[in-house]
Amino acid sequence: MAIIGEQLARVQRRIALACEAGGRPVHSVTLLAVSKTFGADAVRSAFDAGARRFGENYVQEAVDKIEALAGLRESIEWHLIGPLQSNKAREAVELFDVIETVDRPKIAEALADAMAKSGRTPRLLVQVNTGAEPQKAGVAPEVADAFLANCRDRLGLKVEGLMCIPPADQQASPHFALLATIAGRNGLDVLSMGMSADFELGLQLGATHVRVGSAIFGQRARPGQVVRA
Ligand SMILES: *Cc1c(COP(=O)(O)O)cnc(C)c1O
């Protein structure tokens, strides 16, 4: 597990270099260690090496890890970065500090309801399907402004920023640029964009959050696929 610490340090160095090249302070970047498919022991290793923010794709998988690491709960920020089903909204609100995948009116409504009932207010990002891929979650770019206004004005949700996952077979830069444009015109500060293969590019185009999995934890069991816990 020492390798996780080394790989984390390598990613942190690459972030620092990208910041230097872009003339931005390194503390303007939040690194999310994406721990999906890896166990609590791997999260613990990354934590011991200094990681404090973790991304998970599935509510159930996250429950198990967060419980196994309950002693670290106050020191870790957990982000949901996978699609949320409305029947899990309640649990997600209880569990996560940040939900990055608000992606349709039904989820926004379910989250607003769960937040009102529980009194917990995880921070929220809206996922934008910048590549308009039918199989991918996220609001379409052309309705993002209306969706954000609806979250704010009708549901009273405070959205902090946007997240995207560019199509796997395309250059990421136009997608990152589009996300930055939508965030800019909506006055949003947080841009979650960039993964192991392209986080430097994300940083160049204004990412405030990068979500890095395999470059820290190693290859997942089935590379490129999301594994259901
Ligand atoms: C898995 C995943 C990541 C991390 O991907 P890597 O290529 O392993 O860095 C980032 N964001 C989301 C939404 C993911 O599902």
XYZ file of N, CA and C and ligand atoms in Angstrom:
702
model
N 0.823 -1.218 0.000
C 0.000 0.000 0.000
C 0.857 1.269 0.000
N 2.177 1.089 0.227
C 3.073 2.256 0.185
C 3.026 2.899 -1.197
N 2.749 2.059 -2.182
C 2.682 2.564 -3.557
C 1.597 3.639 -3.705
N 0.520 3.504 -2.976
C -0.550 4.510 -3.063
C -0.025 5.872 -2.612
N 0.740 5.872 -1.549
C 1.322 7.129 -1.069
C 2.250 7.744 -2.105
N 3.044 6.887 -2.740
C 3.975 7.395 -3.766
C 3.208 7.953 -4.958
N 2.172 7.236 -5.347
C 1.407 7.687 -6.520
C 0.631 8.968 -6.203
N 0.136 9.059 -4.987
C -0.528 10.297 -4.566
C 0.455 11.467 -4.624
N 1.665 11.242 -4.110
C 2.673 12.310 -4.118
C 3.013 12.727 -5.539
N 3.053 11.735 -6.440
C 3.359 12.048 -7.838
C 2.246 12.910 -8.452
N 1.008 12.567 -8.172
C -0.118 13.362 -8.689
C -0.062 14.774 -8.101
N 0.243 14.872 -6.823
C 0.320 16.201 -6.194
C 1.430 17.045 -6.819
N 2.544 16.396 -7.151
C 3.634 17.137 -7.816
C 3.196 17.616 -9.195
N 2.491 16.747 -9.907
C 2.016 17.145 -11.251
C 1.025 18.301 -11.152
N 0.200 18.286 -10.125
C -0.736 19.406 -9.933
C 0.047 20.689 -9.646
N 1.062 20.572 -8.794
C 1.866 21.758 -8.452
C 2.551 22.326 -9.697
N 3.069 21.425 -10.547
C 3.727 21.880 -11.777
C 2.732 22.556 -12.714
N 1.554 21.952 -12.833
C 0.529 22.539 -13.712
C 0.120 23.917 -13.197
N 0.054 24.064 -11.890
C -0.304 25.356 -11.313
C 0.784 26.387 -11.592
N 2.033 25.940 -11.428
C 3.155 26.840 -11.686
C 3.116 27.315 -13.136
N 2.909 26.357 -14.043
C 2.865 26.692 -15.470
C 1.722 27.653 -15.776
N 0.621 27.481 -15.069
C -0.546 28.315 -15.339
C -0.597 29.570 -14.486
N 0.420 29.765 -13.638
C 0.457 30.959 -12.803
C -0.696 31.037 -11.816
N -1.065 29.908 -11.274
C -2.127 29.926 -10.264
C -1.640 29.249 -8.987
N -2.156 29.657 -7.855
C -1.702 29.063 -6.601
C -2.179 27.615 -6.472
N -1.323 26.777 -5.920
C -1.639 25.355 -5.826
C -2.848 25.127 -4.911
N -3.057 26.026 -3.961
C -4.213 25.842 -3.076
C -5.537 26.188 -3.757
N -5.461 26.631 -5.025
C -6.708 26.849 -5.768
C -7.256 25.536 -6.326
N -6.528 24.447 -6.098
C -6.935 23.150 -6.645
C -7.318 22.181 -5.531
N -8.450 21.550 -5.688
C -8.875 20.495 -4.777
C -8.703 19.159 -5.479
N -7.900 18.299 -4.875
C -7.701 16.961 -5.435
C -8.655 15.984 -4.757
N -9.436 15.338 -5.595
C -10.345 14.314 -5.113
C -9.740 12.962 -5.476
N -9.483 12.123 -4.483
C -8.976 10.773 -4.739
C -10.175 9.860 -4.970
N -10.289 9.360 -6.197
C -11.470 8.560 -6.555
C -11.221 7.100 -6.173
N -11.905 6.678 -5.126
C -11.606 5.379 -4.508
C -12.581 4.281 -4.903
N -13.443 4.551 -5.876
C -14.419 3.524 -6.279
C -13.718 2.209 -6.622
N -14.328 1.131 -6.243
C -13.867 -0.262 -6.420
C -12.702 -0.637 -5.488
N -12.080 0.338 -4.862
C -11.016 0.017 -3.911
C -11.585 0.026 -2.499
N -10.986 -0.776 -1.629
C -11.528 -0.962 -0.288
C -11.108 0.109 0.691
N -11.643 -0.015 1.896
C -11.350 0.947 2.954
C -9.856 0.987 3.271
N -9.175 -0.148 3.100
C -7.731 -0.169 3.397
C -6.961 0.737 2.436
N -7.397 0.765 1.169
C -6.753 1.647 0.188
C -7.030 3.113 0.525
N -8.267 3.401 0.933
C -8.601 4.774 1.338
C -7.735 5.180 2.529
N -7.594 4.249 3.453
C -6.789 4.514 4.655
C -5.338 4.837 4.264
N -4.793 4.084 3.319
C -3.414 4.346 2.873
C -3.288 5.732 2.273
N -4.266 6.093 1.452
C -4.229 7.422 0.837
C -4.396 8.501 1.911
N -5.253 8.238 2.867
C -5.448 9.184 3.972
C -4.132 9.371 4.733
N -3.479 8.257 5.034
C -2.212 8.334 5.784
C -1.159 9.111 5.001
N -1.270 9.085 3.667
C -0.321 9.821 2.832
C -0.760 11.271 2.606
N -1.902 11.638 3.171
C -2.302 13.044 3.120
C -3.589 13.360 2.380
N -4.198 12.379 1.724
C -5.451 12.667 1.012
C -6.580 12.877 2.017
N -7.422 13.865 1.760
C -8.513 14.156 2.687
C -9.877 14.204 2.006
N -9.869 14.131 0.678
C -11.137 14.177 -0.051
C -11.213 12.978 -0.976
N -12.347 12.281 -0.911
C -12.491 11.050 -1.675
C -13.778 11.074 -2.485
N -13.717 10.488 -3.677
C -14.874 10.419 -4.557
C -15.355 8.985 -4.685
N -16.661 8.803 -4.582
C -17.270 7.482 -4.726
C -18.409 7.574 -5.737
N -18.635 6.462 -6.464
C -19.663 6.475 -7.506
C -21.006 5.912 -7.068
N -20.978 5.041 -6.062
C -22.224 4.378 -5.661
C -22.493 4.588 -4.182
N -23.736 4.885 -3.869
C -24.109 5.142 -2.484
C -23.776 3.929 -1.615
N -24.177 2.731 -2.059
C -23.979 1.566 -1.197
C -22.505 1.272 -0.942
N -21.712 1.383 -1.998
C -20.269 1.146 -1.830
C -19.680 2.169 -0.850
N -20.154 3.392 -0.944
C -19.644 4.446 -0.059
C -20.062 4.204 1.385
N -21.304 3.748 1.593
C -21.780 3.474 2.955
C -20.803 2.527 3.647
N -20.464 1.465 2.953
C -19.596 0.453 3.559
C -18.243 1.051 3.942
N -17.672 1.853 3.032
C -16.353 2.422 3.319
C -16.416 3.474 4.413
N -17.451 4.312 4.361
C -17.548 5.387 5.348
C -17.759 4.785 6.745
N -18.516 3.691 6.800
C -18.696 3.018 8.094
C -17.398 2.386 8.568
N -16.683 1.736 7.644
C -15.420 1.096 8.020
C -14.397 2.124 8.507
N -14.544 3.367 8.018
C -13.591 4.428 8.380
C -14.270 5.493 9.247
N -15.224 5.056 10.042
C -16.030 6.012 10.821
C -15.164 6.916 11.699
N -14.055 6.375 12.183
C -13.171 7.162 13.050
C -12.559 8.358 12.328
N -12.555 8.316 11.002
C -11.963 9.417 10.223
C -13.024 10.359 9.672
N -14.301 10.110 10.027
C -15.393 10.832 9.363
C -15.214 12.344 9.392
N -14.775 12.882 10.530
C -14.659 14.340 10.641
C -13.478 14.894 9.846
N -12.569 14.013 9.462
C -11.363 14.475 8.751
C -11.450 14.282 7.244
N -12.468 13.549 6.804
C -12.584 13.255 5.369
C -13.804 13.950 4.777
N -13.610 14.471 3.568
C -14.742 15.010 2.806
C -15.083 13.978 1.731
N -16.309 13.481 1.773
C -16.740 12.466 0.802
C -17.595 13.116 -0.285
N -17.225 12.832 -1.543
C -17.965 13.376 -2.691
C -18.663 12.238 -3.441
N -19.916 12.427 -3.778
C -20.589 11.497 -4.683
C -20.352 11.993 -6.106
N -19.737 11.133 -6.935
C -19.441 11.539 -8.314
C -20.112 10.625 -9.329
N -20.950 9.705 -8.861
C -21.686 8.823 -9.769
C -23.154 9.216 -9.796
N -23.883 8.743 -10.804
C -25.304 9.090 -10.938
C -26.105 8.671 -9.708
N -27.033 9.519 -9.350
C -27.844 9.281 -8.156
C -29.263 8.914 -8.585
N -29.817 7.897 -7.948
C -31.234 7.568 -8.171
C -32.048 8.302 -7.118
N -33.249 8.724 -7.503
C -33.996 9.578 -6.564
C -34.342 8.840 -5.272
N -34.500 7.503 -5.341
C -34.797 6.784 -4.087
C -33.590 6.679 -3.156
N -32.427 7.145 -3.626
C -31.232 7.159 -2.770
C -30.873 8.575 -2.325
N -31.709 9.540 -2.677
C -31.366 10.934 -2.385
C -31.228 11.158 -0.877
N -32.144 10.594 -0.140
C -32.136 10.745 1.315
C -30.810 10.258 1.908
N -30.440 9.043 1.478
C -29.209 8.443 1.984
C -27.982 9.257 1.549
N -28.004 9.735 0.328
C -26.872 10.509 -0.177
C -26.695 11.801 0.612
N -27.814 12.429 0.956
C -27.758 13.673 1.729
C -27.195 13.414 3.128
N -27.545 12.270 3.693
C -27.037 11.915 5.024
C -25.537 11.641 4.989
N -25.099 11.075 3.855
C -23.774 10.475 3.779
C -22.675 11.400 3.265
N -22.992 12.158 2.221
C -21.939 12.867 1.498
C -21.821 14.330 1.915
N -20.611 14.856 1.762
C -20.373 16.274 2.010
C -20.613 17.093 0.748
N -20.377 16.453 -0.393
C -20.573 17.122 -1.680
C -21.232 16.124 -2.635
N -22.252 16.557 -3.340
C -22.877 15.731 -4.375
C -22.624 16.439 -5.703
N -21.803 15.791 -6.553
C -21.354 16.444 -7.797
C -22.238 16.117 -8.985
N -23.282 15.316 -8.766
C -24.006 14.755 -9.898
C -25.495 15.096 -9.894
N -25.807 16.330 -9.563
C -27.196 16.783 -9.721
C -27.403 16.915 -11.230
N -28.279 16.094 -11.790
C -28.286 15.971 -13.249
C -29.663 15.992 -13.892
N -30.728 16.156 -13.087
C -32.061 16.240 -13.705
C -33.044 16.773 -12.666
N -34.157 17.320 -13.143
C -35.099 17.959 -12.221
C -35.556 17.032 -11.091
N -35.790 15.777 -11.417
C -36.288 14.855 -10.397
C -35.289 14.691 -9.245
N -34.010 14.653 -9.579
C -32.979 14.520 -8.544
C -32.866 15.820 -7.748
N -32.935 16.932 -8.432
C -32.857 18.217 -7.727
C -34.007 18.317 -6.722
N -35.191 17.900 -7.145
C -36.352 17.942 -6.243
C -36.180 16.986 -5.076
N -35.702 15.778 -5.361
C -35.510 14.786 -4.296
C -34.460 15.269 -3.299
N -33.419 15.927 -3.801
C -32.374 16.432 -2.902
C -32.904 17.588 -2.055
N -33.655 18.484 -2.678
C -34.215 19.619 -1.933
C -35.107 19.103 -0.807
N -35.898 18.098 -1.116
C -36.804 17.500 -0.139
C -36.009 16.838 0.999
N -35.010 16.042 0.627
C -34.208 15.340 1.639
C -33.438 16.331 2.508
N -32.969 17.419 1.915
C -32.217 18.409 2.679
C -33.138 19.141 3.654
N -34.338 19.428 3.205
C -35.292 20.100 4.096
C -35.645 19.197 5.279
N -35.812 17.916 4.997
C -36.216 16.985 6.060
C -35.090 16.693 7.042
N -33.866 16.567 6.523
C -32.764 16.135 7.394
C -32.025 17.313 8.018
N -32.147 18.482 7.408
C -31.381 19.629 7.909
C -29.917 19.582 7.480
N -29.540 18.519 6.789
C -28.163 18.458 6.277
C -28.095 19.127 4.914
N -26.990 19.841 4.667
C -26.904 20.568 3.405
C -25.574 20.289 2.703
N -25.450 19.116 2.096
C -24.245 18.872 1.307
C -24.114 19.914 0.208
N -22.879 20.238 -0.140
C -22.661 21.165 -1.254
C -23.004 20.448 -2.558
N -23.433 21.217 -3.540
C -23.960 20.609 -4.763
C -23.265 21.137 -6.009
N -22.989 20.211 -6.923
C -22.550 20.585 -8.264
C -23.533 19.981 -9.255
N -23.694 20.648 -10.373
C -24.549 20.133 -11.447
C -23.656 19.485 -12.507
N -24.003 18.266 -12.865
C -23.261 17.585 -13.926
C -23.836 17.979 -15.281
N -22.942 18.380 -16.187
C -23.364 18.766 -17.533
C -22.843 17.720 -18.527
N -23.736 17.237 -19.351
C -23.395 16.241 -20.368
C -22.880 16.978 -21.601
N -21.635 17.446 -21.498
C -21.095 18.355 -22.517
C -21.031 17.708 -23.905
N -20.910 16.383 -23.934
C -20.837 15.694 -25.216
C -22.182 15.212 -25.722
N -23.255 15.573 -24.995
C -24.610 15.138 -25.365
C -24.653 13.641 -25.663
N -23.986 12.855 -24.835
C -23.981 11.401 -25.032
C -25.239 10.804 -24.415
N -25.977 10.012 -25.187
C -27.248 9.490 -24.672
C -27.076 8.598 -23.440
N -25.966 7.882 -23.339
C -25.798 6.951 -22.220
C -25.247 7.652 -20.977
N -24.882 8.927 -21.126
C -24.215 9.597 -20.009
C -25.164 10.515 -19.253
N -24.950 10.581 -17.934
C -25.773 11.458 -17.103
C -25.378 12.912 -17.333
N -26.219 13.815 -16.848
C -25.902 15.231 -16.939
C -26.975 15.990 -17.687
N -27.118 17.275 -17.365
C -28.069 18.103 -18.098
C -27.432 18.506 -19.428
N -28.260 18.648 -20.448
C -27.744 19.066 -21.751
C -27.220 20.497 -21.631
N -26.119 20.806 -22.329
C -25.536 22.146 -22.213
C -26.539 23.261 -22.491
N -27.434 23.029 -23.450
C -28.346 24.120 -23.832
C -29.464 24.346 -22.816
N -29.659 23.415 -21.892
C -30.669 23.676 -20.861
C -30.036 23.910 -19.485
N -28.706 23.962 -19.446
C -28.019 24.105 -18.154
C -28.422 25.392 -17.430
N -28.503 26.507 -18.177
C -28.836 27.782 -17.524
C -30.222 27.714 -16.886
N -31.172 27.168 -17.629
C -32.543 27.066 -17.111
C -32.600 26.108 -15.923
N -31.853 25.025 -16.016
C -31.835 24.057 -14.913
C -31.264 24.695 -13.646
N -30.164 25.439 -13.804
C -29.542 26.105 -12.651
C -30.497 27.136 -12.036
N -31.185 27.867 -12.900
C -32.131 28.868 -12.395
C -33.264 28.196 -11.632
N -33.702 27.068 -12.146
C -34.762 26.313 -11.493
C -34.317 25.793 -10.119
N -33.095 25.270 -10.050
C -32.545 24.790 -8.768
C -32.533 25.932 -7.765
N -32.085 27.084 -8.225
C -31.914 28.232 -7.333
C -33.268 28.848 -6.959
N -34.056 29.190 -7.963
C -35.242 30.015 -7.716
C -36.438 29.212 -7.226
N -36.614 28.022 -7.765
C -37.807 27.273 -7.395
C -37.541 26.324 -6.220
N -36.327 25.710 -6.201
C -36.048 24.712 -5.168
C -35.197 25.264 -4.030
N -34.668 26.461 -4.206
C -33.850 27.049 -3.143
C -32.542 26.323 -2.916
N -32.039 25.651 -3.938
C -30.777 24.915 -3.800
C -29.615 25.830 -4.164
N -28.593 25.792 -3.354
C -27.402 26.558 -3.653
C -26.434 25.648 -4.408
N -26.274 25.900 -5.681
C -25.339 25.106 -6.491
C -24.013 25.864 -6.553
N -22.921 25.154 -6.237
C -21.614 25.822 -6.191
C -20.863 25.776 -7.504
N -21.209 24.793 -8.345
C -20.416 24.683 -9.561
C -20.887 23.566 -10.456
N -20.019 23.228 -11.405
C -20.367 22.263 -12.449
C -19.324 21.157 -12.540
N -19.774 20.028 -13.048
C -18.897 18.879 -13.242
C -19.176 18.286 -14.616
N -18.140 17.769 -15.276
C -18.389 17.045 -16.529
C -17.419 15.895 -16.701
N -17.835 14.944 -17.511
C -16.991 13.824 -17.932
C -17.023 13.834 -19.466
N -15.958 14.317 -20.106
C -15.968 14.398 -21.571
C -16.088 13.007 -22.200
N -16.593 12.930 -23.420
C -16.642 11.641 -24.118
C -15.251 11.022 -24.175
N -15.203 9.710 -23.956
C -13.908 9.018 -23.870
C -13.120 9.108 -25.174
N -13.815 9.247 -26.288
C -13.138 9.168 -27.586
C -12.910 10.541 -28.225
N -12.999 11.591 -27.421
C -12.792 12.934 -27.985
C -11.751 13.704 -27.185
N -11.207 14.727 -27.828
C -10.385 15.703 -27.116
C -11.195 16.295 -25.969
N -10.610 16.353 -24.794
C -11.364 16.863 -23.644
C -11.465 18.385 -23.646
N -10.498 19.065 -24.282
C -10.426 20.519 -24.093
C -11.699 21.287 -24.472
N -12.355 20.996 -25.615
C -13.583 21.769 -25.893
C -14.666 21.546 -24.835
N -14.683 20.358 -24.250
C -15.689 20.060 -23.221
C -15.393 20.825 -21.935
N -14.107 20.870 -21.581
C -13.716 21.634 -20.393
C -14.000 23.131 -20.620
N -13.691 23.596 -21.828
C -13.919 25.019 -22.123
C -15.405 25.352 -22.074
N -16.230 24.443 -22.596
C -17.680 24.667 -22.563
C -18.180 24.718 -21.125
N -17.671 23.807 -20.294
C -18.109 23.795 -18.890
C -17.732 25.116 -18.202
N -16.513 25.585 -18.486
C -16.058 26.849 -17.887
C -16.926 28.017 -18.354
N -17.325 27.987 -19.607
C -18.177 29.057 -20.140
C -19.542 29.069 -19.445
N -20.121 27.878 -19.300
C -21.445 27.807 -18.654
C -21.337 28.262 -17.198
N -20.270 27.838 -16.516
C -20.082 28.249 -15.117
C -19.911 29.752 -15.033
N -19.095 30.305 -15.942
C -18.825 31.740 -15.915
C -20.085 32.569 -16.051
N -20.932 32.203 -17.019
C -22.106 33.043 -17.241
C -23.170 32.841 -16.171
N -22.997 31.795 -15.339
C -23.931 31.581 -14.233
C -23.323 31.952 -12.879
N -22.144 32.552 -12.923
C -21.519 33.016 -11.683
C -21.127 31.906 -10.725
N -20.737 30.755 -11.278
C -20.366 29.614 -10.432
C -18.854 29.492 -10.334
N -18.365 29.207 -9.138
C -16.922 29.208 -8.890
C -16.251 27.855 -9.069
N -17.008 26.781 -8.871
C -16.379 25.460 -8.811
C -16.501 24.734 -10.145
N -15.371 24.235 -10.637
C -15.339 23.460 -11.881
C -14.639 22.139 -11.614
N -15.419 21.054 -11.593
C -14.862 19.726 -11.364
C -14.649 19.063 -12.710
N -13.407 19.091 -13.193
C -13.129 18.525 -14.523
C -11.670 18.091 -14.612
N -11.488 16.894 -15.143
C -10.151 16.318 -15.261
C -10.034 15.068 -14.405
N -9.556 13.989 -15.036
C -9.353 12.715 -14.357
C -7.890 12.301 -14.576
N -7.564 11.053 -14.294
C -6.150 10.644 -14.386
C -5.519 11.009 -15.735
N -6.274 10.806 -16.814
C -5.692 10.975 -18.144
C -5.572 12.440 -18.558
N -6.324 13.318 -17.911
C -6.378 14.684 -18.455
C -6.513 15.779 -17.387
N -6.043 15.497 -16.166
C -6.273 16.532 -15.138
C -5.446 17.787 -15.360
N -4.260 17.632 -15.987
C -3.459 18.828 -16.258
C -4.177 19.749 -17.254
N -4.797 19.115 -18.237
C -5.577 19.884 -19.210
C -6.745 20.582 -18.507
N -7.396 19.860 -17.616
C -8.481 20.461 -16.834
C -7.983 21.683 -16.080
N -6.807 21.557 -15.460
C -6.269 22.674 -14.671
C -5.933 23.864 -15.568
N -5.429 23.556 -16.744
C -5.113 24.611 -17.701
C -6.382 25.392 -18.082
N -7.504 24.702 -18.110
C -8.748 25.337 -18.546
C -9.622 25.773 -17.372
N -9.038 25.788 -16.174
C -9.735 26.424 -15.063
C -10.347 25.504 -14.028
N -10.032 24.204 -14.075
C -10.594 23.297 -13.066
C -10.218 23.765 -11.663
N -11.177 23.722 -10.761
C -10.871 23.929 -9.346
C -10.786 22.586 -8.631
N -11.470 21.577 -9.191
C -11.455 20.229 -8.632
C -11.036 19.245 -9.724
N -10.100 18.357 -9.400
C -9.790 17.260 -10.310
C -10.084 15.951 -9.589
N -10.586 14.984 -10.352
C -11.019 13.706 -9.775
C -10.095 12.611 -10.300
N -9.180 12.166 -9.457
C -8.129 11.267 -9.930
C -8.229 9.909 -9.221
N -8.459 8.874 -10.015
C -8.589 7.532 -9.457
C -7.371 6.670 -9.732
N -7.276 6.152 -10.960
C -6.259 5.134 -11.250
C -4.825 5.643 -11.079
N -4.573 6.917 -11.312
C -3.199 7.416 -11.135
C -2.780 7.368 -9.661
N -3.746 7.275 -8.757
C -3.428 7.159 -7.327
C -3.539 5.705 -6.851
N -4.649 5.061 -7.198
C -4.930 3.738 -6.614
C -4.506 2.581 -7.514
N -4.185 2.874 -8.773
C -3.858 1.808 -9.718
C -5.063 1.481 -10.583
N -4.855 0.576 -11.520
C -5.936 0.198 -12.434
C -7.068 -0.466 -11.667
N -8.288 -0.124 -12.068
C -9.427 -0.822 -11.474
C -9.591 -2.195 -12.110
N -10.381 -3.043 -11.445
C -10.562 -4.425 -11.884
C -10.919 -4.497 -13.366
N -11.855 -3.662 -13.790
C -12.207 -3.627 -15.205
C -11.998 -2.202 -15.697
N -10.837 -1.926 -16.270
C -10.502 -0.550 -16.644
C -11.566 0.069 -17.547
N -11.848 1.299 -17.294
C -12.783 2.021 -18.153
C -14.227 1.754 -17.820
N -14.452 0.774 -16.956
C -15.829 0.452 -16.622
C -16.103 0.834 -15.183
N -17.328 1.170 -14.933
C -17.723 1.442 -13.563
C -18.190 0.119 -12.985
N -17.574 -0.258 -11.893
C -17.897 -1.554 -11.291
C -18.894 -1.356 -10.170
N -19.960 -2.079 -10.221
C -20.988 -1.977 -9.185
C -20.572 -2.767 -7.961
N -20.626 -2.149 -6.819
C -20.184 -2.851 -5.599
C -21.242 -3.871 -5.191
C -13.923 6.813 -12.104
C -14.139 8.260 -12.194
C -13.073 9.163 -12.098
C -11.625 8.742 -11.980
O -11.183 8.170 -13.159
P -9.615 7.835 -13.395
O -9.477 7.795 -14.857
O -9.377 6.520 -12.740
O -8.837 8.919 -12.762
C -13.359 10.506 -12.134
N -14.625 10.961 -12.245
C -15.671 10.126 -12.334
C -17.035 10.680 -12.450
C -15.465 8.750 -12.320
O -16.524 7.932 -12.438
